[in-house]
Amino acid sequence: MRTRARSLTRRGLLTGALGSATLLAAGGALAGCGTEAATRSGAGCVSEDLSGTEKKLTFSNWPQYMDVDESDGAKRPTLDAFVAKTGIQVTYTEDVNDNNEFFGKVRNQLAGCQSIGRDVVVLSDWMAARLIRLGWVQQLDRSKLPNVAANLLPSLRNRSFDPQDQLAIPWQSGLAGLAYNGRVTKEIRTVDELLTRPDLKGRVTALAEMRDTMGLLLQSNGHDPAKFTAAQFDDALNKLRKAVDSGQIRRFTGNDYAPELARGDVAACIGWSGDAIQLGFDDDKIRFVVPESGAMIWSDNVVVPNKATHRGNAERLVDHYYDPAIAAKLAAFVNYICPVQGAQAEMEKIDPELAANPLIFPDEAILARSKVFMALDEQQEREYEGKFQRVIGA
């Protein structure tokens, strides 16, 4: 039986004009409060691991990012299986509602080498990269992560902000690309079509998430979003500015574009794969397209913050979710890209239709054309976000 995805996508919670403005404010606060001066290292902020004597773990995640038993909402089958297998009691909370909001809550403690009361936190690529840059994340023991070593998708290994795959382990991933409503427009294949095709004028939206929209535009210009120059960014931004000034782009959104796309008010957009899956449950004319120039791939990642005292227990949790059978059960609920090799075969036993969905299990051709946005330092983050926000009018 098909598992219907939740009505609100987790990815959409981290964007929008308010979230972007908050990011800029956070960037200013970072500079003003001397956050870079609070950069830590493992030697400078020792975290004692009590996992050998304390069978417990505190886990902070995004809302509706864990499988739930539909007949009993208090049960979380894959997490309950971990508790039963290990005896580790997990305090699970869904209190990560926005990357910047969460950062604001824990920044002072982490800068001061103090505990934030959590052993595991799930954060998006760019925020995980920021914490890593600041030295606020513990290094995991790769020898304790055999399933991760064996099963992490090749496309998600050796990312620029974690080249050894030992600081941020993907929880779930997704694609940013193009989506269109086949009831009101013909097929769209390229970013340039989206930004210039006359029949789409005023019927297009793009994402307020800078890394996704600009990553796609960089690719459309033949540049690598995983490694680009300031001049290449400006070149892509000029393309976006022309589309805004001409009236081609109707507005910039979080995932609130989804109902407009479903109604046909928006004909085509830059959007997320998870939204397309959910809309497709009700209307098979809603299509997601990996642009000819390539897509952006992003992840939400498990990190263990400094001063967390149960790193060993956290490593066991992470490795549990890289068991393909466990990963398939989680993916059947969340409907994002599963980062675990071997889970597709296990999904066949649960839901063959989901197992065949390329937006949950992309083939090698799609993954080869998907890029992770370049990790930015503090100055770049402030500069690029500022330029982007001025163009989109936020």
Tab-separated table of N, CA, C and O in Angstrom, residues 197-292:
chain	number	residue	atom	x	y	z
A	197	ARG	N	10.889	31.745	-22.017
A	197	ARG	CA	9.844	31.320	-22.942
A	197	ARG	C	8.626	32.242	-22.836
A	197	ARG	O	8.071	32.413	-21.731
A	198	PRO	N	8.186	32.848	-23.925
A	198	PRO	CA	7.105	33.844	-23.876
A	198	PRO	C	5.801	33.329	-23.281
A	198	PRO	O	5.103	34.068	-22.572
A	199	ASP	N	5.451	32.054	-23.540
A	199	ASP	CA	4.173	31.552	-23.032
A	199	ASP	C	4.171	31.367	-21.520
A	199	ASP	O	3.109	31.181	-20.920
A	200	LEU	N	5.348	31.451	-20.889
A	200	LEU	CA	5.437	31.289	-19.441
A	200	LEU	C	5.536	32.622	-18.701
A	200	LEU	O	5.562	32.634	-17.466
A	201	LYS	N	5.579	33.712	-19.423
A	201	LYS	CA	5.812	35.013	-18.792
A	201	LYS	C	4.762	35.299	-17.719
A	201	LYS	O	3.552	35.204	-17.959
A	202	GLY	N	5.247	35.626	-16.520
A	202	GLY	CA	4.361	35.922	-15.408
A	202	GLY	C	3.738	34.709	-14.761
A	202	GLY	O	2.941	34.844	-13.826
A	203	ARG	N	4.115	33.522	-15.212
A	203	ARG	CA	3.523	32.282	-14.689
A	203	ARG	C	4.602	31.377	-14.098
A	203	ARG	O	4.427	30.171	-13.986
A	204	VAL	N	5.727	31.988	-13.733
A	204	VAL	CA	6.902	31.258	-13.252
A	204	VAL	C	7.232	31.703	-11.828
A	204	VAL	O	7.158	32.892	-11.509
A	205	THR	N	7.613	30.759	-10.976
A	205	THR	CA	8.182	31.098	-9.671
A	205	THR	C	9.561	30.451	-9.560
A	205	THR	O	9.863	29.465	-10.237
A	206	ALA	N	10.387	31.032	-8.695
A	206	ALA	CA	11.699	30.473	-8.388
A	206	ALA	C	11.847	30.433	-6.879
A	206	ALA	O	11.077	31.067	-6.144
A	207	LEU	N	12.821	29.684	-6.406
A	207	LEU	CA	12.974	29.478	-4.974
A	207	LEU	C	13.740	30.611	-4.312
A	207	LEU	O	14.733	31.113	-4.846
A	208	ALA	N	13.310	30.980	-3.122
A	208	ALA	CA	14.007	31.987	-2.330
A	208	ALA	C	15.244	31.405	-1.656
A	208	ALA	O	15.993	32.135	-1.016
A	209	GLU	N	15.460	30.106	-1.798
A	209	GLU	CA	16.673	29.456	-1.307
A	209	GLU	C	17.792	29.736	-2.307
A	209	GLU	O	17.797	29.198	-3.419
A	210	MET	N	18.724	30.595	-1.925
A	210	MET	CA	19.770	31.057	-2.838
A	210	MET	C	20.559	29.914	-3.450
A	210	MET	O	20.823	29.892	-4.654
A	211	ARG	N	20.928	28.933	-2.674
A	211	ARG	CA	21.790	27.872	-3.169
A	211	ARG	C	21.115	27.040	-4.245
A	211	ARG	O	21.772	26.559	-5.168
A	212	ASP	N	19.813	26.857	-4.143
A	212	ASP	CA	19.118	26.058	-5.148
A	212	ASP	C	18.902	26.839	-6.438
A	212	ASP	O	19.218	26.361	-7.531
A	213	THR	N	18.355	28.046	-6.332
A	213	THR	CA	18.105	28.836	-7.539
A	213	THR	C	19.403	29.214	-8.236
A	213	THR	O	19.554	29.013	-9.446
A	214	MET	N	20.369	29.715	-7.494
A	214	MET	CA	21.621	30.142	-8.120
A	214	MET	C	22.448	28.951	-8.585
A	214	MET	O	23.161	29.034	-9.581
A	215	GLY	N	22.343	27.833	-7.881
A	215	GLY	CA	23.050	26.639	-8.344
A	215	GLY	C	22.579	26.206	-9.716
A	215	GLY	O	23.373	25.881	-10.600
A	216	LEU	N	21.252	26.238	-9.921
A	216	LEU	CA	20.699	25.863	-11.224
A	216	LEU	C	21.111	26.863	-12.302
A	216	LEU	O	21.416	26.469	-13.444
A	217	LEU	N	21.127	28.150	-11.973
A	217	LEU	CA	21.525	29.151	-12.962
A	217	LEU	C	23.014	29.053	-13.300
A	217	LEU	O	23.402	29.230	-14.452
A	218	LEU	N	23.829	28.771	-12.298
A	218	LEU	CA	25.250	28.561	-12.575
A	218	LEU	C	25.441	27.400	-13.548
A	218	LEU	O	26.202	27.495	-14.520
A	219	GLN	N	24.741	26.303	-13.309
A	219	GLN	CA	24.839	25.159	-14.216
A	219	GLN	C	24.356	25.510	-15.616
A	219	GLN	O	24.955	25.092	-16.616
A	220	SER	N	23.296	26.306	-15.700
A	220	SER	CA	22.755	26.663	-17.015
A	220	SER	C	23.740	27.507	-17.813
A	220	SER	O	23.679	27.549	-19.041
A	221	ASN	N	24.673	28.155	-17.113
A	221	ASN	CA	25.717	28.934	-17.786
A	221	ASN	C	26.986	28.124	-18.017
A	221	ASN	O	27.996	28.667	-18.453
A	222	GLY	N	26.928	26.847	-17.685
A	222	GLY	CA	28.083	25.992	-17.902
A	222	GLY	C	29.107	26.027	-16.784
A	222	GLY	O	30.233	25.557	-16.947
A	223	HIS	N	28.710	26.561	-15.610
A	223	HIS	CA	29.635	26.647	-14.485
A	223	HIS	C	29.276	25.608	-13.426
A	223	HIS	O	28.141	25.139	-13.354
A	224	ASP	N	30.246	25.276	-12.608
A	224	ASP	CA	30.077	24.241	-11.593
A	224	ASP	C	29.660	24.887	-10.273
A	224	ASP	O	30.448	25.614	-9.663
A	225	PRO	N	28.439	24.631	-9.784
A	225	PRO	CA	28.013	25.246	-8.513
A	225	PRO	C	28.783	24.724	-7.312
A	225	PRO	O	28.715	25.318	-6.233
A	226	ALA	N	29.521	23.635	-7.494
A	226	ALA	CA	30.346	23.120	-6.404
A	226	ALA	C	31.698	23.827	-6.338
A	226	ALA	O	32.430	23.682	-5.361
A	227	LYS	N	32.012	24.610	-7.396
A	227	LYS	CA	33.302	25.318	-7.433
A	227	LYS	C	33.190	26.436	-8.461
A	227	LYS	O	33.396	26.220	-9.651
A	228	PHE	N	32.851	27.634	-8.005
A	228	PHE	CA	32.644	28.744	-8.927
A	228	PHE	C	33.345	29.995	-8.415
A	228	PHE	O	33.723	30.083	-7.233
A	229	THR	N	33.500	30.966	-9.289
A	229	THR	CA	34.135	32.228	-8.932
A	229	THR	C	33.071	33.296	-8.676
A	229	THR	O	31.897	33.129	-9.039
A	230	ALA	N	33.504	34.401	-8.103
A	230	ALA	CA	32.586	35.521	-7.871
A	230	ALA	C	32.052	36.053	-9.193
A	230	ALA	O	30.875	36.419	-9.295
A	231	ALA	N	32.894	36.082	-10.217
A	231	ALA	CA	32.460	36.566	-11.531
A	231	ALA	C	31.403	35.648	-12.128
A	231	ALA	O	30.437	36.105	-12.759
A	232	GLN	N	31.555	34.348	-11.948
A	232	GLN	CA	30.570	33.394	-12.466
A	232	GLN	C	29.250	33.535	-11.710
A	232	GLN	O	28.176	33.437	-12.319
A	233	PHE	N	29.316	33.765	-10.420
A	233	PHE	CA	28.092	33.995	-9.642
A	233	PHE	C	27.380	35.242	-10.167
A	233	PHE	O	26.159	35.233	-10.385
A	234	ASP	N	28.129	36.315	-10.390
A	234	ASP	CA	27.529	37.557	-10.873
A	234	ASP	C	26.912	37.378	-12.249
A	234	ASP	O	25.858	37.956	-12.551
A	235	ASP	N	27.548	36.565	-13.082
A	235	ASP	CA	27.027	36.295	-14.419
A	235	ASP	C	25.669	35.604	-14.330
A	235	ASP	O	24.706	35.970	-15.023
A	236	ALA	N	25.570	34.603	-13.459
A	236	ALA	CA	24.297	33.897	-13.266
A	236	ALA	C	23.258	34.823	-12.636
A	236	ALA	O	22.067	34.776	-12.983
A	237	LEU	N	23.689	35.680	-11.736
A	237	LEU	CA	22.767	36.606	-11.093
A	237	LEU	C	22.199	37.601	-12.101
A	237	LEU	O	21.021	37.971	-12.020
A	238	ASN	N	22.999	38.010	-13.038
A	238	ASN	CA	22.509	38.917	-14.083
A	238	ASN	C	21.416	38.257	-14.916
A	238	ASN	O	20.441	38.901	-15.321
A	239	LYS	N	21.568	36.968	-15.178
A	239	LYS	CA	20.527	36.231	-15.901
A	239	LYS	C	19.226	36.226	-15.100
A	239	LYS	O	18.138	36.418	-15.653
A	240	LEU	N	19.352	36.018	-13.797
A	240	LEU	CA	18.175	36.029	-12.944
A	240	LEU	C	17.543	37.418	-12.917
A	240	LEU	O	16.315	37.562	-12.994
A	241	ARG	N	18.373	38.442	-12.824
A	241	ARG	CA	17.867	39.815	-12.769
A	241	ARG	C	17.056	40.152	-14.019
A	241	ARG	O	15.991	40.788	-13.935
A	242	LYS	N	17.517	39.715	-15.173
A	242	LYS	CA	16.794	39.977	-16.421
A	242	LYS	C	15.409	39.330	-16.392
A	242	LYS	O	14.431	39.919	-16.855
A	243	ALA	N	15.341	38.115	-15.839
A	243	ALA	CA	14.055	37.417	-15.768
A	243	ALA	C	13.111	38.110	-14.797
A	243	ALA	O	11.892	38.133	-15.008
A	244	VAL	N	13.667	38.697	-13.741
A	244	VAL	CA	12.841	39.447	-12.794
A	244	VAL	C	12.355	40.743	-13.431
A	244	VAL	O	11.163	41.071	-13.394
A	245	ASP	N	13.290	41.471	-14.026
A	245	ASP	CA	12.949	42.771	-14.609
A	245	ASP	C	11.962	42.660	-15.764
A	245	ASP	O	11.134	43.555	-15.985
A	246	SER	N	12.016	41.560	-16.502
A	246	SER	CA	11.127	41.381	-17.652
A	246	SER	C	9.726	40.934	-17.241
A	246	SER	O	8.810	40.910	-18.067
A	247	GLY	N	9.558	40.558	-15.983
A	247	GLY	CA	8.264	40.048	-15.533
A	247	GLY	C	8.080	38.567	-15.779
A	247	GLY	O	6.991	38.030	-15.539
A	248	GLN	N	9.132	37.875	-16.226
A	248	GLN	CA	9.038	36.433	-16.455
A	248	GLN	C	8.745	35.694	-15.142
A	248	GLN	O	7.916	34.800	-15.097
A	249	ILE	N	9.465	36.092	-14.085
A	249	ILE	CA	9.297	35.450	-12.785
A	249	ILE	C	8.226	36.180	-11.988
A	249	ILE	O	8.306	37.383	-11.761
A	250	ARG	N	7.244	35.437	-11.576
A	250	ARG	CA	6.108	35.999	-10.830
A	250	ARG	C	6.490	36.363	-9.407
A	250	ARG	O	6.153	37.435	-8.904
A	251	ARG	N	7.215	35.452	-8.732
A	251	ARG	CA	7.673	35.716	-7.372
A	251	ARG	C	8.652	34.625	-6.951
A	251	ARG	O	8.844	33.632	-7.651
A	252	PHE	N	9.256	34.838	-5.785
A	252	PHE	CA	10.166	33.858	-5.205
A	252	PHE	C	9.498	33.263	-3.975
A	252	PHE	O	8.851	33.975	-3.195
A	253	THR	N	9.660	31.966	-3.784
A	253	THR	CA	8.851	31.250	-2.800
A	253	THR	C	9.669	30.288	-1.952
A	253	THR	O	10.810	29.943	-2.262
A	254	GLY	N	9.033	29.858	-0.870
A	254	GLY	CA	9.424	28.628	-0.201
A	254	GLY	C	8.648	27.531	-0.913
A	254	GLY	O	8.437	27.597	-2.119
A	255	ASN	N	8.165	26.534	-0.179
A	255	ASN	CA	7.390	25.511	-0.884
A	255	ASN	C	5.921	25.887	-1.019
A	255	ASN	O	5.092	25.067	-1.399
A	256	ASP	N	5.592	27.162	-0.758
A	256	ASP	CA	4.220	27.604	-0.943
A	256	ASP	C	3.841	27.731	-2.414
A	256	ASP	O	2.695	28.040	-2.740
A	257	TYR	N	4.797	27.467	-3.326
A	257	TYR	CA	4.449	27.407	-4.751
A	257	TYR	C	3.602	26.181	-5.066
A	257	TYR	O	2.895	26.133	-6.074
A	258	ALA	N	3.661	25.157	-4.217
A	258	ALA	CA	3.066	23.864	-4.552
A	258	ALA	C	1.560	23.945	-4.847
A	258	ALA	O	1.110	23.427	-5.884
A	259	PRO	N	0.733	24.557	-3.992
A	259	PRO	CA	-0.698	24.613	-4.324
A	259	PRO	C	-0.981	25.437	-5.579
A	259	PRO	O	-1.917	25.131	-6.320
A	260	GLU	N	-0.182	26.479	-5.834
A	260	GLU	CA	-0.372	27.271	-7.046
A	260	GLU	C	-0.038	26.458	-8.286
A	260	GLU	O	-0.723	26.555	-9.308
A	261	LEU	N	1.015	25.647	-8.186
A	261	LEU	CA	1.370	24.774	-9.303
A	261	LEU	C	0.275	23.744	-9.529
A	261	LEU	O	-0.098	23.445	-10.679
A	262	ALA	N	-0.266	23.200	-8.458
A	262	ALA	CA	-1.331	22.201	-8.579
A	262	ALA	C	-2.569	22.784	-9.254
A	262	ALA	O	-3.223	22.117	-10.062
A	263	ARG	N	-2.904	24.037	-8.933
A	263	ARG	CA	-4.074	24.689	-9.530
A	263	ARG	C	-3.822	25.142	-10.963
A	263	ARG	O	-4.774	25.373	-11.714
A	264	GLY	N	-2.564	25.291	-11.339
A	264	GLY	CA	-2.236	25.810	-12.660
A	264	GLY	C	-2.045	27.312	-12.681
A	264	GLY	O	-1.797	27.888	-13.745
A	265	ASP	N	-2.147	27.970	-11.520
A	265	ASP	CA	-1.862	29.398	-11.454
A	265	ASP	C	-0.395	29.663	-11.781
A	265	ASP	O	-0.044	30.671	-12.392
A	266	VAL	N	0.461	28.771	-11.328
A	266	VAL	CA	1.864	28.742	-11.736
A	266	VAL	C	2.002	27.611	-12.735
A	266	VAL	O	1.601	26.478	-12.465
A	267	ALA	N	2.552	27.940	-13.896
A	267	ALA	CA	2.685	26.923	-14.942
A	267	ALA	C	3.962	26.109	-14.788
A	267	ALA	O	3.975	24.903	-15.056
A	268	ALA	N	5.046	26.779	-14.360
A	268	ALA	CA	6.335	26.105	-14.230
A	268	ALA	C	7.159	26.838	-13.189
A	268	ALA	O	6.925	28.020	-12.904
A	269	CYS	N	8.138	26.156	-12.629
A	269	CYS	CA	8.877	26.756	-11.522
A	269	CYS	C	10.196	26.042	-11.289
A	269	CYS	O	10.448	24.968	-11.830
A	270	ILE	N	11.026	26.679	-10.487
A	270	ILE	CA	12.127	25.988	-9.842
A	270	ILE	C	11.567	25.434	-8.544
A	270	ILE	O	10.987	26.173	-7.740
A	271	GLY	N	11.677	24.126	-8.364
A	271	GLY	CA	11.043	23.501	-7.214
A	271	GLY	C	11.823	22.309	-6.706
A	271	GLY	O	12.920	21.992	-7.197
A	272	TRP	N	11.240	21.628	-5.724
A	272	TRP	CA	11.895	20.509	-5.055
A	272	TRP	C	11.219	19.181	-5.384
A	272	TRP	O	9.997	19.094	-5.533
A	273	SER	N	12.043	18.160	-5.446
A	273	SER	CA	11.557	16.829	-5.822
A	273	SER	C	10.508	16.309	-4.854
A	273	SER	O	9.540	15.661	-5.266
A	274	GLY	N	10.677	16.562	-3.547
A	274	GLY	CA	9.711	16.059	-2.572
A	274	GLY	C	8.318	16.614	-2.801
A	274	GLY	O	7.323	15.899	-2.653
A	275	ASP	N	8.230	17.896	-3.191
A	275	ASP	CA	6.925	18.481	-3.493
A	275	ASP	C	6.283	17.789	-4.683
A	275	ASP	O	5.079	17.532	-4.704
A	276	ALA	N	7.093	17.516	-5.711
A	276	ALA	CA	6.564	16.896	-6.921
A	276	ALA	C	5.999	15.513	-6.629
A	276	ALA	O	4.953	15.129	-7.169
A	277	ILE	N	6.670	14.760	-5.774
A	277	ILE	CA	6.154	13.439	-5.412
A	277	ILE	C	4.786	13.579	-4.749
A	277	ILE	O	3.828	12.881	-5.090
A	278	GLN	N	4.678	14.492	-3.816
A	278	GLN	CA	3.429	14.641	-3.078
A	278	GLN	C	2.296	15.128	-3.977
A	278	GLN	O	1.183	14.616	-3.912
A	279	LEU	N	2.586	16.114	-4.837
A	279	LEU	CA	1.560	16.597	-5.769
A	279	LEU	C	1.176	15.505	-6.755
A	279	LEU	O	0.016	15.413	-7.168
A	280	GLY	N	2.137	14.688	-7.123
A	280	GLY	CA	1.882	13.621	-8.089
A	280	GLY	C	0.958	12.539	-7.580
A	280	GLY	O	0.378	11.790	-8.374
A	281	PHE	N	0.803	12.428	-6.240
A	281	PHE	CA	-0.159	11.472	-5.703
A	281	PHE	C	-1.565	11.789	-6.195
A	281	PHE	O	-2.397	10.895	-6.382
A	282	ASP	N	-1.850	13.074	-6.390
A	282	ASP	CA	-3.191	13.505	-6.772
A	282	ASP	C	-3.323	13.871	-8.243
A	282	ASP	O	-4.435	13.894	-8.774
A	283	ASP	N	-2.207	14.178	-8.900
A	283	ASP	CA	-2.274	14.663	-10.281
A	283	ASP	C	-1.008	14.258	-11.029
A	283	ASP	O	0.063	14.823	-10.795
A	284	ASP	N	-1.143	13.301	-11.929
A	284	ASP	CA	0.044	12.822	-12.641
A	284	ASP	C	0.512	13.777	-13.726
A	284	ASP	O	1.496	13.502	-14.422
A	285	LYS	N	-0.143	14.913	-13.869
A	285	LYS	CA	0.309	15.925	-14.825
A	285	LYS	C	1.348	16.873	-14.211
A	285	LYS	O	1.931	17.686	-14.925
A	286	ILE	N	1.547	16.767	-12.906
A	286	ILE	CA	2.601	17.538	-12.264
A	286	ILE	C	3.904	16.771	-12.432
A	286	ILE	O	4.029	15.635	-11.987
A	287	ARG	N	4.836	17.374	-13.112
A	287	ARG	CA	6.078	16.686	-13.449
A	287	ARG	C	7.287	17.423	-12.890
A	287	ARG	O	7.335	18.664	-12.910
A	288	PHE	N	8.271	16.659	-12.417
A	288	PHE	CA	9.556	17.209	-12.007
A	288	PHE	C	10.583	16.847	-13.062
A	288	PHE	O	10.613	15.714	-13.549
A	289	VAL	N	11.437	17.803	-13.407
A	289	VAL	CA	12.411	17.612	-14.475
A	289	VAL	C	13.815	17.950	-13.968
A	289	VAL	O	14.010	19.019	-13.352
A	290	VAL	N	14.744	17.063	-14.198
A	290	VAL	CA	16.157	17.404	-14.004
A	290	VAL	C	16.591	18.176	-15.243
A	290	VAL	O	16.564	17.637	-16.349
A	291	PRO	N	16.939	19.459	-15.109
A	291	PRO	CA	17.302	20.246	-16.294
A	291	PRO	C	18.438	19.603	-17.080
A	291	PRO	O	19.260	18.870	-16.508
A	292	GLU	N	18.485	19.887	-18.357
A	292	GLU	CA	19.546	19.321	-19.190
A	292	GLU	C	20.927	19.695	-18.670
A	292	GLU	O	21.880	18.931	-18.802
